[in-house]
Each structure stands twice: as C-alpha cells, then as structure tokens.
Amino acid sequence: MVRILFLVLVLHVCSHLAVAQNLSEIVVEGNARIEDSTVLLQVSSEVGKGFDARTVERDIKEIYRTGFFEQVTAVLRQTNRGTVLAFKVEEKPAIREIRIAGNDEVSEDTIREKLNLPVRRFLDRLKLASSIEELEKYYQTQGFYGTKITYDVEPVQENQVDVTFEIEEGNEKVIREVVIEGNQQVDEDDLLDVIATARYRWWVSWALGTGIVKEEQLAEDVRRMTQYYLTKGFVDVKVTEPVVSDIEDGLRVTFRVDEGAIYDFGEITASGDLFENSREQTLTGIKSQTGEVFNVERLREDTFTISEKYTDIGYAFANVDPVTSINRTDRTVKVDFAVDKGKLIHIDRIVISGNEKTRDNVIRRTMRINERELFSSSKIKRSQELLQRLGYFDEVTITPEPSVQPEEVDLAVAVREGQTGTFTIGAGV
C-alpha cells in the first residue's frame, strides 16, 4: 500500500513541478491524537534541501511503521511561503470499549486478562489476532477443545471503535485414547513414551496437565516422533498432522506414520579444513560407523565432537556441516563433514558481573583461560566447572561476546551468588 501511494505522489510531482525547489516547510496533516513532533521524528527530509523521491519514500514507510496510522501519503505544494512537503496521515481508530459475549465457562475477568487489550489504545488488528490466539490456547489448557473466537469492530464517534469478542466455547472433553497407525516396525508403546500427548488419568492429569488437547503440543509431538524414527534409521519417515475426533466419552487423538525403509550409514568422509591436515584425525572420536544403522542424534554428536577439535585450539567460529547423500537403492546415507575452521580468535577482555561479595581476582584466579590467550572451549568449560565448585555461586555462565576487533571476543562471566555463610540465634545457654 505504501509503495502504491508513493507512486501517486511521484506522478503528482512530475506533472506539476518541472524542477523541485528547496523545501521551505514540512508539515503533518490529518493527525488528531498523535503530535506533529512524533511524526516528524520519523522524517529524514529536511527544510532547506531539495525534494528527494527516495528520501520521501523512506519517510512514508517510517511513519507507517509507528503503527499509529491506517494510511500515509505525501504531497508537494507551491505556496506563497515556498515549496511545502505535507505528510497526510489517517489515524487508526482508538478502542473505546471491549465487550465479551458467549463465555459461560471462563470468567470475563480472566478473558480480559488473557486478551491483554487496554482501551484508549489504537486498534491494531495484528494484536487482536494474537490476543485471540492466546485466548484460544488458554481455553485448550482448560479442556475446551474446539473453542472459536471472532471479533466485530463497531465505529463510534470521534474516530473510536467498540470491539466485541464473540466466543463459541468448545465442549469440555478430555483425551480418552491416543492411537498410532501405520507403525509396522516400531512398537506403539515406545512411540507413546516419546510424545507428551497422553490419555486422561485423573490421578496424575490434574497435577501434570495431561489428558487435554493442546495444539502446540500436538505439533511438538509430531517433531518428537519424527526425530525418534530418525534415530532408528527411518530416513524417509513421515508423521502426518494428528487427527482429533469425538468419541462417546471424550476425544481420540490419532497419529498416522509412514515409516519407510531402514537406512545404514554409508561412507563417512571429511573435507575442507582438515584437522592436522588429516581426514583420519578429523574423524577420530566420532561414533557413527559405516554399516551401522543411521542415527541422526549420533550424527549431531559427531558434528559437535569434530567442531570441538577446532574451537579448542582457537577457531571459535569453526563451522562443521554434515552433508548427507541418500542412496535409496542400497539404503545408505553417505556423510561428509565439511569443515570451515574460520579465523583464529583471541580473548580480549574477561568481563565479570553479578559478584557483590566475591572479589574479581578470586574469579580470575580460578579461571583456566586469561585475556590475550587463544580461545579454547575446553578451558572455558573447565573454568565454569571450577567456579561452580567454589561453592560461592548458585549459577555460573561464561558467554563469548563480540569485541572491538573482528578476530577477538570478550568473555562475559556472569555469576549469581548464593548464601556464603549462616548464623543461628538460640534461646538459653
């Protein structure tokens, strides 16, 4: 919309001004609640300089991004004061009142809290959609599956609106059955142990929140089940979106699996910046072996194992990419660990925070890595372990952060101190 409006502006300028003069004034028109200064803060065009189409296009976009306006246009006018650039805005209406209808099972106060939409704020339809999504999720957590929420906007005086939320509450039902179909080679009980969606059991569901359909959880369960199959060699596995259906006393959730064949690891190689210029040294320590069943989790672990060889000797941003090639004829997966070690990185500063009682020098003395040294992942890990063992801190994190120079990093050492001493008060001697 912004671009189309701007093209109208350009055509207007081209047809009325052969040569744009320097701007004598920049004004805002159409705003009632938003101050001129708020709009002009977004503007890069300047009084005293010539009209620039690209600059005005950016100005329009920046004004629109504030979220206060339905529409933003710009026009040039010749007046007795000179050339005036006017930004014409149409403000979004403000919410005067929010009404709730159709709710029987959830209180209005709770609904308003979940919607989180204050009145007298500008109407934002993206925010409305987000609020409805959050409220529908809340209904799901309460067991009201299938709740549908819509809204209606009614204009009133002075560019205000009343917003009415119509709630069609779903039936309060719990999961009575979780079914997996299509699994021929993996036991159903193993798959049910992997996912979080479970049938309702009154003695645990009230505490754990299980037995209720949750859309986000269903999507996560599809991912979990897929990952489980990938650790068992099922490279082509497909887990479809689960189907929720009504049964006599509740709900049935059905997962459908197309397992496919089991694949083995094929040839395993390494390329790029080989460790010590040796493919064998690069691959030393990995667990994946040619001929064994393919396992995506083991592949991740091996990627980390190889990466650590480089991060431990200064290549903090080494990238190891496990490139896979699937051979469906012999059912193997060839793996090539492509290595880009990047540049050597030194430690610039060690920045300590969170220590109110413990002196900096105690922390620095305990650490196994110092400023100006090469980056070393093992030394950083060891430093974190030793700091934790001091007994002074409940939590220790060491995080690399960008420094001034591209070939340096700072180490941010953040600690959270615990109780370093206790005392007791007793009655009597």
CSV table of C-alpha atoms in Angstrom, one decimal:
chain,number,residue,atom,x,y,z
A,1,MET,CA,0.0,0.0,0.0
A,2,VAL,CA,2.8,2.4,0.9
A,3,ARG,CA,4.6,1.9,-2.4
A,4,ILE,CA,1.4,2.5,-4.4
A,5,LEU,CA,0.6,5.7,-2.6
A,6,PHE,CA,4.2,6.9,-3.1
A,7,LEU,CA,3.9,6.3,-6.9
A,8,VAL,CA,0.8,8.5,-6.9
A,9,LEU,CA,3.0,11.2,-5.1
A,10,VAL,CA,5.7,10.9,-7.7
A,11,LEU,CA,3.3,11.2,-10.6
A,12,HIS,CA,1.8,14.3,-8.9
A,13,VAL,CA,5.2,15.8,-8.5
A,14,CYS,CA,6.3,15.1,-12.1
A,15,SER,CA,3.1,16.6,-13.6
A,16,HIS,CA,3.1,19.7,-11.5
A,17,LEU,CA,6.7,20.6,-10.8
A,18,ALA,CA,9.2,20.6,-13.6
A,19,VAL,CA,12.0,21.3,-11.1
A,20,ALA,CA,11.6,20.8,-7.4
A,21,GLN,CA,12.7,23.7,-5.3
A,22,ASN,CA,14.3,23.6,-1.9
A,23,LEU,CA,11.7,22.7,0.8
A,24,SER,CA,10.6,25.7,2.8
A,25,GLU,CA,8.4,23.8,5.2
A,26,ILE,CA,7.4,20.2,6.2
A,27,VAL,CA,4.0,19.8,7.8
A,28,VAL,CA,1.8,17.0,9.1
A,29,GLU,CA,-2.0,16.9,8.3
A,30,GLY,CA,-4.8,14.7,9.4
A,31,ASN,CA,-3.5,13.8,12.9
A,32,ALA,CA,-5.7,14.4,15.9
A,33,ARG,CA,-4.2,12.4,18.8
A,34,ILE,CA,-0.6,12.0,17.6
A,35,GLU,CA,1.6,15.1,17.9
A,36,ASP,CA,3.3,16.6,14.8
A,37,SER,CA,6.6,16.1,16.6
A,38,THR,CA,6.0,12.3,16.9
A,39,VAL,CA,5.5,12.1,13.1
A,40,LEU,CA,8.4,14.4,12.2
A,41,LEU,CA,10.8,12.4,14.3
A,42,GLN,CA,10.4,9.7,11.6
A,43,VAL,CA,11.2,12.0,8.7
A,44,SER,CA,14.6,12.4,7.1
A,45,SER,CA,13.6,15.1,4.6
A,46,GLU,CA,14.9,18.5,5.6
A,47,VAL,CA,13.8,22.1,5.2
A,48,GLY,CA,16.3,24.0,3.1
A,49,LYS,CA,17.1,20.9,1.0
A,50,GLY,CA,15.7,19.8,-2.3
A,51,PHE,CA,12.9,17.2,-2.7
A,52,ASP,CA,14.3,13.7,-3.0
A,53,ALA,CA,11.9,11.0,-4.0
A,54,ARG,CA,13.7,8.1,-2.3
A,55,THR,CA,14.0,10.0,1.0
A,56,VAL,CA,10.3,10.8,1.0
A,57,GLU,CA,9.5,7.1,0.2
A,58,ARG,CA,11.6,6.1,3.3
A,59,ASP,CA,9.8,8.8,5.3
A,60,ILE,CA,6.4,7.4,4.4
A,61,LYS,CA,7.5,3.9,5.4
A,62,GLU,CA,9.0,5.0,8.7
A,63,ILE,CA,5.8,6.9,9.6
A,64,TYR,CA,3.7,3.9,8.7
A,65,ARG,CA,5.9,1.6,10.9
A,66,THR,CA,4.9,3.6,14.0
A,67,GLY,CA,1.7,1.6,13.9
A,68,PHE,CA,-0.5,4.7,14.6
A,69,PHE,CA,-1.8,5.2,11.1
A,70,GLU,CA,-4.1,3.4,8.6
A,71,GLN,CA,-2.7,5.3,5.7
A,72,VAL,CA,0.2,7.7,5.0
A,73,THR,CA,0.6,9.8,1.8
A,74,ALA,CA,2.7,12.8,0.9
A,75,VAL,CA,2.2,15.8,-1.4
A,76,LEU,CA,4.2,18.8,-2.5
A,77,ARG,CA,2.5,22.2,-2.7
A,78,GLN,CA,3.7,25.6,-4.0
A,79,THR,CA,2.5,28.3,-1.6
A,80,ASN,CA,3.4,31.9,-1.0
A,81,ARG,CA,5.8,30.6,1.6
A,82,GLY,CA,7.6,28.4,-0.9
A,83,THR,CA,7.6,24.6,-1.5
A,84,VAL,CA,5.8,22.7,1.2
A,85,LEU,CA,6.0,18.9,1.8
A,86,ALA,CA,2.9,17.7,3.6
A,87,PHE,CA,2.6,14.2,5.1
A,88,LYS,CA,-1.1,13.4,5.2
A,89,VAL,CA,-2.0,10.7,7.7
A,90,GLU,CA,-5.1,8.9,8.6
A,91,GLU,CA,-5.0,7.7,12.3
A,92,LYS,CA,-6.1,4.3,13.3
A,93,PRO,CA,-9.2,4.5,15.5
A,94,ALA,CA,-8.9,4.2,19.2
A,95,ILE,CA,-10.6,1.4,21.2
A,96,ARG,CA,-13.3,2.9,23.3
A,97,GLU,CA,-14.8,-0.3,24.8
A,98,ILE,CA,-14.1,-4.0,24.8
A,99,ARG,CA,-17.1,-6.3,25.1
A,100,ILE,CA,-17.2,-10.1,25.7
A,101,ALA,CA,-20.0,-12.3,24.6
A,102,GLY,CA,-20.7,-16.1,24.7
A,103,ASN,CA,-18.5,-17.0,27.6
A,104,ASP,CA,-20.1,-19.3,30.2
A,105,GLU,CA,-17.2,-21.5,31.4
A,106,VAL,CA,-14.4,-18.8,31.7
A,107,SER,CA,-14.9,-15.6,33.7
A,108,GLU,CA,-14.9,-12.2,31.9
A,109,ASP,CA,-12.0,-11.0,34.1
A,110,THR,CA,-9.9,-14.0,33.1
A,111,ILE,CA,-10.7,-13.4,29.4
A,112,ARG,CA,-9.8,-9.7,29.6
A,113,GLU,CA,-6.5,-10.7,31.3
A,114,LYS,CA,-5.7,-13.1,28.6
A,115,LEU,CA,-6.6,-10.7,25.8
A,116,ASN,CA,-4.4,-8.0,27.3
A,117,LEU,CA,-6.0,-5.2,25.2
A,118,PRO,CA,-6.2,-1.9,27.0
A,119,VAL,CA,-8.8,0.6,26.0
A,120,ARG,CA,-8.0,4.0,24.6
A,121,ARG,CA,-5.2,2.4,22.6
A,122,PHE,CA,-5.1,2.4,18.8
A,123,LEU,CA,-6.8,-0.5,17.1
A,124,ASP,CA,-4.2,-3.0,15.9
A,125,ARG,CA,-5.6,-5.9,14.0
A,126,LEU,CA,-2.4,-8.0,14.3
A,127,LYS,CA,-2.6,-7.5,18.0
A,128,LEU,CA,-6.3,-8.6,18.0
A,129,ALA,CA,-5.4,-11.8,16.1
A,130,SER,CA,-2.5,-12.5,18.5
A,131,SER,CA,-4.8,-11.9,21.5
A,132,ILE,CA,-7.4,-14.3,20.1
A,133,GLU,CA,-4.8,-17.0,19.6
A,134,GLU,CA,-3.6,-16.7,23.2
A,135,LEU,CA,-7.2,-16.9,24.5
A,136,GLU,CA,-7.9,-20.0,22.4
A,137,LYS,CA,-4.8,-21.6,23.7
A,138,TYR,CA,-6.0,-20.8,27.3
A,139,TYR,CA,-9.3,-22.5,26.5
A,140,GLN,CA,-7.5,-25.6,25.3
A,141,THR,CA,-5.5,-25.8,28.5
A,142,GLN,CA,-8.8,-25.8,30.4
A,143,GLY,CA,-10.1,-28.7,28.3
A,144,PHE,CA,-12.4,-26.8,26.0
A,145,TYR,CA,-11.2,-28.1,22.7
A,146,GLY,CA,-12.6,-26.5,19.5
A,147,THR,CA,-13.3,-23.1,21.0
A,148,LYS,CA,-13.7,-20.5,18.3
A,149,ILE,CA,-13.3,-16.7,18.9
A,150,THR,CA,-14.2,-13.9,16.4
A,151,TYR,CA,-14.4,-10.2,16.9
A,152,ASP,CA,-16.5,-7.3,15.5
A,153,VAL,CA,-15.4,-3.7,15.2
A,154,GLU,CA,-18.2,-1.1,15.5
A,155,PRO,CA,-17.2,2.5,14.7
A,156,VAL,CA,-18.5,5.2,17.2
A,157,GLN,CA,-17.9,8.9,17.5
A,158,GLU,CA,-14.6,10.8,17.3
A,159,ASN,CA,-12.7,8.0,15.4
A,160,GLN,CA,-13.2,5.5,18.1
A,161,VAL,CA,-14.5,1.9,18.0
A,162,ASP,CA,-16.1,-0.7,20.2
A,163,VAL,CA,-14.7,-4.2,19.9
A,164,THR,CA,-16.9,-7.2,20.7
A,165,PHE,CA,-15.4,-10.7,21.1
A,166,GLU,CA,-17.8,-13.5,20.3
A,167,ILE,CA,-16.8,-16.7,22.0
A,168,GLU,CA,-18.1,-20.1,20.9
A,169,GLU,CA,-16.9,-22.3,23.7
A,170,GLY,CA,-16.0,-25.9,22.8
A,171,ASN,CA,-17.1,-28.9,24.8
A,172,GLU,CA,-15.1,-29.7,27.9
A,173,LYS,CA,-13.6,-33.0,26.9
A,174,VAL,CA,-10.5,-34.9,27.8
A,175,ILE,CA,-8.4,-37.4,25.8
A,176,ARG,CA,-9.6,-40.9,26.2
A,177,GLU,CA,-7.5,-42.6,23.5
A,178,VAL,CA,-4.2,-41.9,21.8
A,179,VAL,CA,-3.7,-44.1,18.7
A,180,ILE,CA,-0.8,-44.5,16.4
A,181,GLU,CA,-1.5,-46.0,13.0
A,182,GLY,CA,1.0,-47.2,10.3
A,183,ASN,CA,3.8,-48.3,12.6
A,184,GLN,CA,4.9,-51.7,11.4
A,185,GLN,CA,8.5,-51.9,12.8
A,186,VAL,CA,8.4,-49.7,15.9
A,187,ASP,CA,6.4,-50.7,18.9
A,188,GLU,CA,3.4,-48.4,19.7
A,189,ASP,CA,4.4,-48.2,23.4
A,190,ASP,CA,7.8,-46.9,22.5
A,191,LEU,CA,6.2,-44.1,20.4
A,192,LEU,CA,3.7,-43.3,23.2
A,193,ASP,CA,6.7,-42.9,25.6
A,194,VAL,CA,8.2,-40.3,23.2
A,195,ILE,CA,5.3,-38.0,22.9
A,196,ALA,CA,3.7,-35.8,25.6
A,197,THR,CA,0.1,-36.1,24.5
A,198,ALA,CA,-1.5,-38.8,26.7
A,199,ARG,CA,-4.9,-40.0,27.7
A,200,TYR,CA,-6.5,-38.6,30.7
A,201,ARG,CA,-5.8,-40.3,34.0
A,202,TRP,CA,-7.5,-38.5,36.9
A,203,TRP,CA,-4.8,-39.3,39.5
A,204,VAL,CA,-2.0,-37.6,37.5
A,205,SER,CA,-3.6,-35.4,34.9
A,206,TRP,CA,-4.8,-32.8,37.5
A,207,ALA,CA,-1.2,-32.3,38.6
A,208,LEU,CA,0.7,-32.7,35.3
A,209,GLY,CA,-1.9,-31.0,33.0
A,210,THR,CA,-2.1,-34.1,30.7
A,211,GLY,CA,-5.1,-35.5,29.1
A,212,ILE,CA,-6.0,-32.2,27.4
A,213,VAL,CA,-5.6,-31.5,23.7
A,214,LYS,CA,-3.1,-28.7,23.1
A,215,GLU,CA,-2.3,-27.7,19.5
A,216,GLU,CA,1.2,-26.7,20.2
A,217,GLN,CA,1.9,-30.0,22.0
A,218,LEU,CA,0.5,-31.9,19.1
A,219,ALA,CA,2.9,-30.2,16.7
A,220,GLU,CA,5.8,-30.8,19.1
A,221,ASP,CA,4.8,-34.5,19.3
A,222,VAL,CA,5.0,-34.8,15.5
A,223,ARG,CA,8.5,-33.4,15.7
A,224,ARG,CA,9.4,-35.7,18.6
A,225,MET,CA,8.1,-38.8,16.9
A,226,THR,CA,9.9,-37.9,13.6
A,227,GLN,CA,13.2,-37.4,15.5
A,228,TYR,CA,12.8,-40.8,17.3
A,229,TYR,CA,12.3,-42.6,13.9
A,230,LEU,CA,15.4,-40.8,12.6
A,231,THR,CA,17.5,-42.2,15.4
A,232,LYS,CA,16.4,-45.7,14.3
A,233,GLY,CA,17.4,-45.3,10.6
A,234,PHE,CA,14.0,-44.4,9.1
A,235,VAL,CA,15.3,-41.6,6.9
A,236,ASP,CA,12.0,-41.4,4.8
A,237,VAL,CA,9.6,-41.4,7.7
A,238,LYS,CA,6.6,-39.1,7.6
A,239,VAL,CA,4.4,-38.4,10.6
A,240,THR,CA,1.2,-36.6,9.5
A,241,GLU,CA,-0.7,-34.0,11.5
A,242,PRO,CA,-2.7,-35.8,14.2
A,243,VAL,CA,-6.5,-36.0,13.9
A,244,VAL,CA,-8.6,-35.2,16.9
A,245,SER,CA,-12.0,-36.9,16.8
A,246,ASP,CA,-15.0,-37.2,19.1
A,247,ILE,CA,-15.8,-40.5,20.8
A,248,GLU,CA,-18.5,-41.4,23.2
A,249,ASP,CA,-16.8,-40.3,26.4
A,250,GLY,CA,-14.2,-37.8,25.2
A,251,LEU,CA,-11.6,-37.4,22.4
A,252,ARG,CA,-9.4,-39.7,20.4
A,253,VAL,CA,-6.0,-38.4,19.1
A,254,THR,CA,-4.7,-40.4,16.1
A,255,PHE,CA,-1.2,-40.1,14.7
A,256,ARG,CA,-0.5,-41.6,11.3
A,257,VAL,CA,3.0,-42.8,10.4
A,258,ASP,CA,4.5,-43.8,7.1
A,259,GLU,CA,7.7,-45.5,8.3
A,260,GLY,CA,9.6,-46.3,5.1
A,261,ALA,CA,12.8,-48.3,5.0
A,262,ILE,CA,15.7,-48.5,7.5
A,263,TYR,CA,18.9,-47.0,6.2
A,264,ASP,CA,22.5,-47.6,7.3
A,265,PHE,CA,25.5,-45.2,7.4
A,266,GLY,CA,27.4,-45.3,4.1
A,267,GLU,CA,30.8,-43.9,3.5
A,268,ILE,CA,31.8,-41.3,6.1
A,269,THR,CA,34.4,-38.7,5.0
A,270,ALA,CA,35.6,-35.2,5.9
A,271,SER,CA,36.5,-32.3,3.6
A,272,GLY,CA,37.6,-28.7,3.8
A,273,ASP,CA,40.0,-27.6,6.6
A,274,LEU,CA,41.0,-31.0,7.8
A,275,PHE,CA,42.3,-31.3,11.4
A,276,GLU,CA,46.1,-31.5,11.3
A,277,ASN,CA,45.7,-31.9,7.5
A,278,SER,CA,44.4,-35.4,8.1
A,279,ARG,CA,41.0,-36.9,7.3
A,280,GLU,CA,41.7,-39.6,9.8
A,281,GLN,CA,42.5,-37.1,12.6
A,282,THR,CA,39.4,-35.1,11.7
A,283,LEU,CA,37.2,-38.2,12.1
A,284,THR,CA,38.9,-39.5,15.2
A,285,GLY,CA,36.4,-39.8,18.1
A,286,ILE,CA,33.2,-40.0,16.1
A,287,LYS,CA,30.7,-42.7,16.9
A,288,SER,CA,29.0,-43.1,13.6
A,289,GLN,CA,30.3,-46.1,11.6
A,290,THR,CA,29.8,-47.3,8.1
A,291,GLY,CA,27.4,-50.2,8.0
A,292,GLU,CA,25.6,-49.3,11.3
A,293,VAL,CA,22.0,-48.1,11.4
A,294,PHE,CA,21.7,-44.4,10.6
A,295,ASN,CA,21.1,-42.3,13.7
A,296,VAL,CA,20.5,-38.5,13.3
A,297,GLU,CA,21.3,-37.9,17.0
A,298,ARG,CA,24.6,-39.6,16.8
A,299,LEU,CA,25.3,-37.5,13.7
A,300,ARG,CA,24.7,-34.4,15.7
A,301,GLU,CA,27.0,-35.6,18.5
A,302,ASP,CA,29.7,-36.4,15.9
A,303,THR,CA,29.4,-32.9,14.4
A,304,PHE,CA,29.9,-31.4,17.9
A,305,THR,CA,32.9,-33.7,18.5
A,306,ILE,CA,34.6,-32.5,15.3
A,307,SER,CA,33.7,-28.9,16.0
A,308,GLU,CA,35.3,-29.1,19.5
A,309,LYS,CA,38.7,-30.1,18.0
A,310,TYR,CA,38.8,-26.6,16.3
A,311,THR,CA,37.1,-24.5,19.0
A,312,ASP,CA,39.6,-25.9,21.5
A,313,ILE,CA,42.7,-24.5,19.5
A,314,GLY,CA,41.4,-21.0,18.8
A,315,TYR,CA,38.9,-21.4,16.0
A,316,ALA,CA,36.0,-20.2,18.0
A,317,PHE,CA,33.6,-19.9,15.0
A,318,ALA,CA,34.6,-23.1,13.2
A,319,ASN,CA,31.7,-24.5,11.2
A,320,VAL,CA,31.2,-28.2,10.6
A,321,ASP,CA,28.4,-29.1,8.2
A,322,PRO,CA,27.4,-32.8,8.0
A,323,VAL,CA,26.4,-33.1,4.3
A,324,THR,CA,24.3,-36.2,3.7
A,325,SER,CA,23.7,-38.0,0.5
A,326,ILE,CA,20.9,-40.6,0.5
A,327,ASN,CA,21.2,-43.7,-1.7
A,328,ARG,CA,17.8,-45.3,-1.9
A,329,THR,CA,18.9,-48.2,-4.0
A,330,ASP,CA,21.3,-49.7,-1.3
A,331,ARG,CA,19.6,-47.8,1.5
A,332,THR,CA,22.6,-46.0,2.8
A,333,VAL,CA,23.3,-42.4,3.9
A,334,LYS,CA,26.8,-41.1,2.9
A,335,VAL,CA,28.1,-38.4,5.2
A,336,ASP,CA,30.7,-35.8,4.5
A,337,PHE,CA,31.7,-33.5,7.4
A,338,ALA,CA,32.6,-30.3,5.5
A,339,VAL,CA,34.8,-28.1,7.7
A,340,ASP,CA,35.4,-24.3,7.6
A,341,LYS,CA,37.6,-23.5,10.5
A,342,GLY,CA,37.4,-19.7,10.1
A,343,LYS,CA,39.9,-17.4,11.8
A,344,LEU,CA,41.9,-17.8,14.9
A,345,ILE,CA,40.2,-15.9,17.8
A,346,HIS,CA,41.9,-14.4,20.9
A,347,ILE,CA,40.3,-13.4,24.2
A,348,ASP,CA,40.2,-9.6,24.5
A,349,ARG,CA,38.6,-8.9,27.9
A,350,ILE,CA,37.1,-11.0,30.6
A,351,VAL,CA,34.1,-9.1,31.9
A,352,ILE,CA,32.7,-10.3,35.3
A,353,SER,CA,29.2,-9.4,36.6
A,354,GLY,CA,26.9,-10.4,39.4
A,355,ASN,CA,29.6,-10.7,42.1
A,356,GLU,CA,28.7,-8.5,45.0
A,357,LYS,CA,30.6,-10.3,47.7
A,358,THR,CA,33.3,-12.3,45.8
A,359,ARG,CA,36.2,-10.2,44.5
A,360,ASP,CA,37.1,-10.2,40.8
A,361,ASN,CA,40.6,-11.5,41.5
A,362,VAL,CA,39.2,-14.7,43.1
A,363,ILE,CA,37.2,-15.4,40.0
A,364,ARG,CA,40.1,-14.6,37.6
A,365,ARG,CA,42.5,-16.7,39.7
A,366,THR,CA,40.1,-19.7,39.4
A,367,MET,CA,39.6,-19.4,35.7
A,368,ARG,CA,41.8,-21.5,33.4
A,369,ILE,CA,41.8,-19.0,30.5
A,370,ASN,CA,43.2,-15.5,30.5
A,371,GLU,CA,43.0,-12.3,28.4
A,372,ARG,CA,45.1,-12.3,25.3
A,373,GLU,CA,45.1,-16.1,25.1
A,374,LEU,CA,43.7,-18.1,22.2
A,375,PHE,CA,40.1,-19.1,22.5
A,376,SER,CA,39.7,-22.6,24.0
A,377,SER,CA,36.4,-24.3,24.5
A,378,SER,CA,37.8,-26.8,26.9
A,379,LYS,CA,39.5,-24.1,29.1
A,380,ILE,CA,36.2,-22.2,29.2
A,381,LYS,CA,34.3,-25.3,30.2
A,382,ARG,CA,36.8,-26.1,32.8
A,383,SER,CA,36.7,-22.6,34.2
A,384,GLN,CA,33.0,-22.7,34.5
A,385,GLU,CA,33.2,-26.1,36.4
A,386,LEU,CA,35.9,-24.8,38.8
A,387,LEU,CA,33.9,-21.6,39.5
A,388,GLN,CA,30.8,-23.6,40.3
A,389,ARG,CA,32.8,-25.9,42.6
A,390,LEU,CA,34.0,-22.9,44.7
A,391,GLY,CA,30.6,-23.1,46.5
A,392,TYR,CA,30.1,-19.3,46.3
A,393,PHE,CA,27.7,-19.3,43.3
A,394,ASP,CA,24.3,-20.8,42.6
A,395,GLU,CA,24.9,-20.2,38.9
A,396,VAL,CA,27.8,-19.5,36.6
A,397,THR,CA,27.7,-18.8,32.8
A,398,ILE,CA,30.5,-17.9,30.5
A,399,THR,CA,29.5,-16.5,27.2
A,400,PRO,CA,31.7,-15.3,24.3
A,401,GLU,CA,30.6,-11.8,23.0
A,402,PRO,CA,31.8,-9.7,20.1
A,403,SER,CA,34.7,-7.4,20.9
A,404,VAL,CA,36.1,-4.3,19.1
A,405,GLN,CA,38.3,-6.3,16.7
A,406,PRO,CA,36.8,-9.0,14.5
A,407,GLU,CA,39.4,-11.6,15.5
A,408,GLU,CA,38.8,-11.1,19.2
A,409,VAL,CA,36.0,-11.9,21.6
A,410,ASP,CA,35.2,-10.9,25.2
A,411,LEU,CA,34.2,-13.5,27.7
A,412,ALA,CA,31.2,-12.4,29.8
A,413,VAL,CA,31.4,-14.2,33.1
A,414,ALA,CA,28.0,-13.9,34.9
A,415,VAL,CA,27.6,-15.3,38.4
A,416,ARG,CA,24.7,-15.5,40.8
A,417,GLU,CA,25.9,-15.6,44.4
A,418,GLY,CA,24.4,-17.9,46.9
A,419,GLN,CA,24.5,-17.9,50.7
A,420,THR,CA,28.1,-17.8,51.7
A,421,GLY,CA,27.5,-18.1,55.5
A,422,THR,CA,24.8,-18.8,58.0
A,423,PHE,CA,24.2,-17.9,61.7
A,424,THR,CA,21.8,-19.1,64.3
A,425,ILE,CA,20.0,-17.5,67.2
A,426,GLY,CA,19.2,-19.7,70.2
A,427,ALA,CA,17.3,-19.3,73.4
A,428,GLY,CA,19.1,-20.1,76.6
A,429,VAL,CA,22.7,-21.2,77.2
